[in-house]
């Protein structure tokens, strides 16, 4: 079986695919699952927890930016660093996060995107993402 260079290397936005492409894809899959379950319009808050090496080095490797991009609906192979900079700057300026580019929620990385110095079972780069309604009830959660 022949393997191409394109099979081994993936286009991404950061220095480490396990810290950028993986979290971006996971966040994107999460919000698409919300839409498929008809939960998206009920979401008022999303909380993300990064564990293991994502928690230890995630900011330096761009995991925070990747998660925000994934929640916004960006795809690693289609986005640009400039598009992700715009998303980040908007949040820093107090703008809402547009989940999948449309549904607006207040998302503050300082409280809603946590870097934890502990590990989850089975993989050193673990994530937990949860969506909540306006009452604080968990609508959907994935690890």
mmCIF file of C-alpha atoms in Angstrom:
data_model
loop_
_atom_site.group_PDB
_atom_site.id
_atom_site.type_symbol
_atom_site.label_atom_id
_atom_site.label_comp_id
_atom_site.label_asym_id
_atom_site.label_seq_id
_atom_site.Cartn_x
_atom_site.Cartn_y
_atom_site.Cartn_z
ATOM 1 C CA UNK A 1 0.000 0.000 0.000
ATOM 2 C CA UNK A 2 1.454 3.350 -1.053
ATOM 3 C CA UNK A 3 1.323 6.257 1.354
ATOM 4 C CA UNK A 4 1.469 9.823 0.152
ATOM 5 C CA UNK A 5 3.027 12.728 2.007
ATOM 6 C CA UNK A 6 -0.522 14.103 2.213
ATOM 7 C CA UNK A 7 -1.548 10.999 4.192
ATOM 8 C CA UNK A 8 1.134 11.656 6.786
ATOM 9 C CA UNK A 9 0.900 15.420 7.154
ATOM 10 C CA UNK A 10 -2.269 17.421 7.613
ATOM 11 C CA UNK A 11 -2.785 21.100 7.018
ATOM 12 C CA UNK A 12 -3.302 22.861 10.309
ATOM 13 C CA UNK A 13 -3.096 26.163 12.129
ATOM 14 C CA UNK A 14 -0.518 25.500 14.794
ATOM 15 C CA UNK A 15 2.786 23.939 15.643
ATOM 16 C CA UNK A 16 1.240 20.666 16.802
ATOM 17 C CA UNK A 17 -1.645 18.828 15.164
ATOM 18 C CA UNK A 18 -2.510 17.039 18.396
ATOM 19 C CA UNK A 19 -2.903 20.451 20.067
ATOM 20 C CA UNK A 20 -4.676 22.285 17.221
ATOM 21 C CA UNK A 21 -6.207 20.087 14.543
ATOM 22 C CA UNK A 22 -7.454 17.490 17.054
ATOM 23 C CA UNK A 23 -9.157 19.972 19.412
ATOM 24 C CA UNK A 24 -10.567 21.968 16.485
ATOM 25 C CA UNK A 25 -12.095 18.834 14.978
ATOM 26 C CA UNK A 26 -13.437 17.691 18.366
ATOM 27 C CA UNK A 27 -15.065 21.081 19.043
ATOM 28 C CA UNK A 28 -16.538 21.126 15.539
ATOM 29 C CA UNK A 29 -17.927 17.608 15.909
ATOM 30 C CA UNK A 30 -19.473 18.628 19.231
ATOM 31 C CA UNK A 31 -21.362 21.620 17.845
ATOM 32 C CA UNK A 32 -22.482 19.700 14.763
ATOM 33 C CA UNK A 33 -23.854 17.058 17.147
ATOM 34 C CA UNK A 34 -25.790 19.805 18.928
ATOM 35 C CA UNK A 35 -27.315 20.831 15.609
ATOM 36 C CA UNK A 36 -28.125 17.217 14.634
ATOM 37 C CA UNK A 37 -29.873 16.707 17.984
ATOM 38 C CA UNK A 38 -31.865 19.949 17.508
ATOM 39 C CA UNK A 39 -30.261 21.403 20.640
ATOM 40 C CA UNK A 40 -28.295 24.266 19.126
ATOM 41 C CA UNK A 41 -31.001 26.922 19.553
ATOM 42 C CA UNK A 42 -31.251 26.092 23.283
ATOM 43 C CA UNK A 43 -27.549 26.530 24.016
ATOM 44 C CA UNK A 44 -26.695 29.508 26.224
ATOM 45 C CA UNK A 45 -23.213 28.445 27.333
ATOM 46 C CA UNK A 46 -20.457 26.046 26.340
ATOM 47 C CA UNK A 47 -17.720 24.958 28.740
ATOM 48 C CA UNK A 48 -14.525 23.300 27.550
ATOM 49 C CA UNK A 49 -11.933 21.571 29.733
ATOM 50 C CA UNK A 50 -8.551 20.555 28.361
ATOM 51 C CA UNK A 51 -6.573 17.860 30.174
ATOM 52 C CA UNK A 52 -3.116 16.328 30.113
ATOM 53 C CA UNK A 53 -0.663 17.909 27.727
ATOM 54 C CA UNK A 54 -3.486 20.002 26.236
ATOM 55 C CA UNK A 55 -3.982 21.488 29.684
ATOM 56 C CA UNK A 56 -0.277 21.882 30.327
ATOM 57 C CA UNK A 57 0.851 23.423 27.039
ATOM 58 C CA UNK A 58 -2.382 24.196 25.206
ATOM 59 C CA UNK A 59 -2.133 27.984 25.178
ATOM 60 C CA UNK A 60 1.408 27.902 23.884
ATOM 61 C CA UNK A 61 0.451 25.427 21.187
ATOM 62 C CA UNK A 62 -2.743 27.231 20.143
ATOM 63 C CA UNK A 63 -5.311 24.807 21.562
ATOM 64 C CA UNK A 64 -7.467 27.646 22.868
ATOM 65 C CA UNK A 65 -7.620 29.292 19.451
ATOM 66 C CA UNK A 66 -8.290 25.929 17.801
ATOM 67 C CA UNK A 67 -11.211 25.136 20.125
ATOM 68 C CA UNK A 68 -12.768 28.554 19.496
ATOM 69 C CA UNK A 69 -12.380 28.064 15.757
ATOM 70 C CA UNK A 70 -13.933 24.594 15.933
ATOM 71 C CA UNK A 71 -16.908 25.855 17.943
ATOM 72 C CA UNK A 72 -17.342 28.553 15.297
ATOM 73 C CA UNK A 73 -17.485 25.936 12.557
ATOM 74 C CA UNK A 74 -14.041 26.443 11.075
ATOM 75 C CA UNK A 75 -12.305 23.404 9.572
ATOM 76 C CA UNK A 76 -8.525 22.938 9.873
ATOM 77 C CA UNK A 77 -8.037 22.389 6.155
ATOM 78 C CA UNK A 78 -10.138 25.413 5.153
ATOM 79 C CA UNK A 79 -9.422 28.134 7.721
ATOM 80 C CA UNK A 80 -6.576 30.610 7.867
ATOM 81 C CA UNK A 81 -4.574 32.016 10.772
ATOM 82 C CA UNK A 82 -6.112 35.413 9.941
ATOM 83 C CA UNK A 83 -9.669 34.068 10.310
ATOM 84 C CA UNK A 84 -8.781 32.581 13.679
ATOM 85 C CA UNK A 85 -7.143 35.848 14.750
ATOM 86 C CA UNK A 86 -10.437 37.629 13.942
ATOM 87 C CA UNK A 87 -12.416 35.181 16.096
ATOM 88 C CA UNK A 88 -9.971 35.576 18.984
ATOM 89 C CA UNK A 89 -9.905 39.374 18.748
ATOM 90 C CA UNK A 90 -13.694 39.507 18.654
ATOM 91 C CA UNK A 91 -13.968 37.499 21.864
ATOM 92 C CA UNK A 92 -11.308 39.658 23.517
ATOM 93 C CA UNK A 93 -13.368 42.731 22.544
ATOM 94 C CA UNK A 94 -16.445 41.237 24.231
ATOM 95 C CA UNK A 95 -18.242 39.966 21.141
ATOM 96 C CA UNK A 96 -20.415 36.854 21.266
ATOM 97 C CA UNK A 97 -19.210 33.558 19.876
ATOM 98 C CA UNK A 98 -21.176 32.405 16.848
ATOM 99 C CA UNK A 99 -21.509 28.642 17.129
ATOM 100 C CA UNK A 100 -21.289 27.163 13.634
ATOM 101 C CA UNK A 101 -21.182 30.750 12.405
ATOM 102 C CA UNK A 102 -24.765 31.510 13.421
ATOM 103 C CA UNK A 103 -26.035 30.810 16.951
ATOM 104 C CA UNK A 104 -24.702 33.468 19.327
ATOM 105 C CA UNK A 105 -23.616 32.755 22.893
ATOM 106 C CA UNK A 106 -21.527 34.601 25.423
ATOM 107 C CA UNK A 107 -18.212 32.762 25.580
ATOM 108 C CA UNK A 108 -15.414 34.031 27.773
ATOM 109 C CA UNK A 109 -12.258 31.940 27.424
ATOM 110 C CA UNK A 110 -11.098 32.879 30.931
ATOM 111 C CA UNK A 111 -14.058 31.043 32.497
ATOM 112 C CA UNK A 112 -15.371 28.820 29.697
ATOM 113 C CA UNK A 113 -12.110 27.316 28.409
ATOM 114 C CA UNK A 114 -10.110 25.751 31.217
ATOM 115 C CA UNK A 115 -6.613 24.270 31.101
ATOM 116 C CA UNK A 116 -6.349 21.584 33.782
ATOM 117 C CA UNK A 117 -3.160 19.991 35.020
ATOM 118 C CA UNK A 118 -4.615 16.493 35.320
ATOM 119 C CA UNK A 119 -5.286 13.630 32.936
ATOM 120 C CA UNK A 120 -8.335 11.737 31.822
ATOM 121 C CA UNK A 121 -8.181 7.968 31.354
ATOM 122 C CA UNK A 122 -7.178 6.457 28.004
ATOM 123 C CA UNK A 123 -5.452 9.412 26.322
ATOM 124 C CA UNK A 124 -3.027 12.126 27.445
ATOM 125 C CA UNK A 125 -4.749 14.801 25.309
ATOM 126 C CA UNK A 126 -8.277 14.688 26.692
ATOM 127 C CA UNK A 127 -11.104 17.184 26.350
ATOM 128 C CA UNK A 128 -14.536 17.566 27.863
ATOM 129 C CA UNK A 129 -17.106 19.828 26.245
ATOM 130 C CA UNK A 130 -20.540 20.575 27.668
ATOM 131 C CA UNK A 131 -23.440 22.712 26.461
ATOM 132 C CA UNK A 132 -25.898 24.324 28.901
ATOM 133 C CA UNK A 133 -29.240 26.059 28.538
ATOM 134 C CA UNK A 134 -30.179 29.389 30.159
ATOM 135 C CA UNK A 135 -31.098 27.655 33.433
ATOM 136 C CA UNK A 136 -27.686 25.979 33.666
ATOM 137 C CA UNK A 137 -29.007 22.519 32.826
ATOM 138 C CA UNK A 138 -26.560 20.412 30.836
ATOM 139 C CA UNK A 139 -28.026 19.702 27.399
ATOM 140 C CA UNK A 140 -25.201 17.578 26.023
ATOM 141 C CA UNK A 141 -21.690 16.600 27.075
ATOM 142 C CA UNK A 142 -18.859 14.713 25.419
ATOM 143 C CA UNK A 143 -15.417 13.576 26.504
#
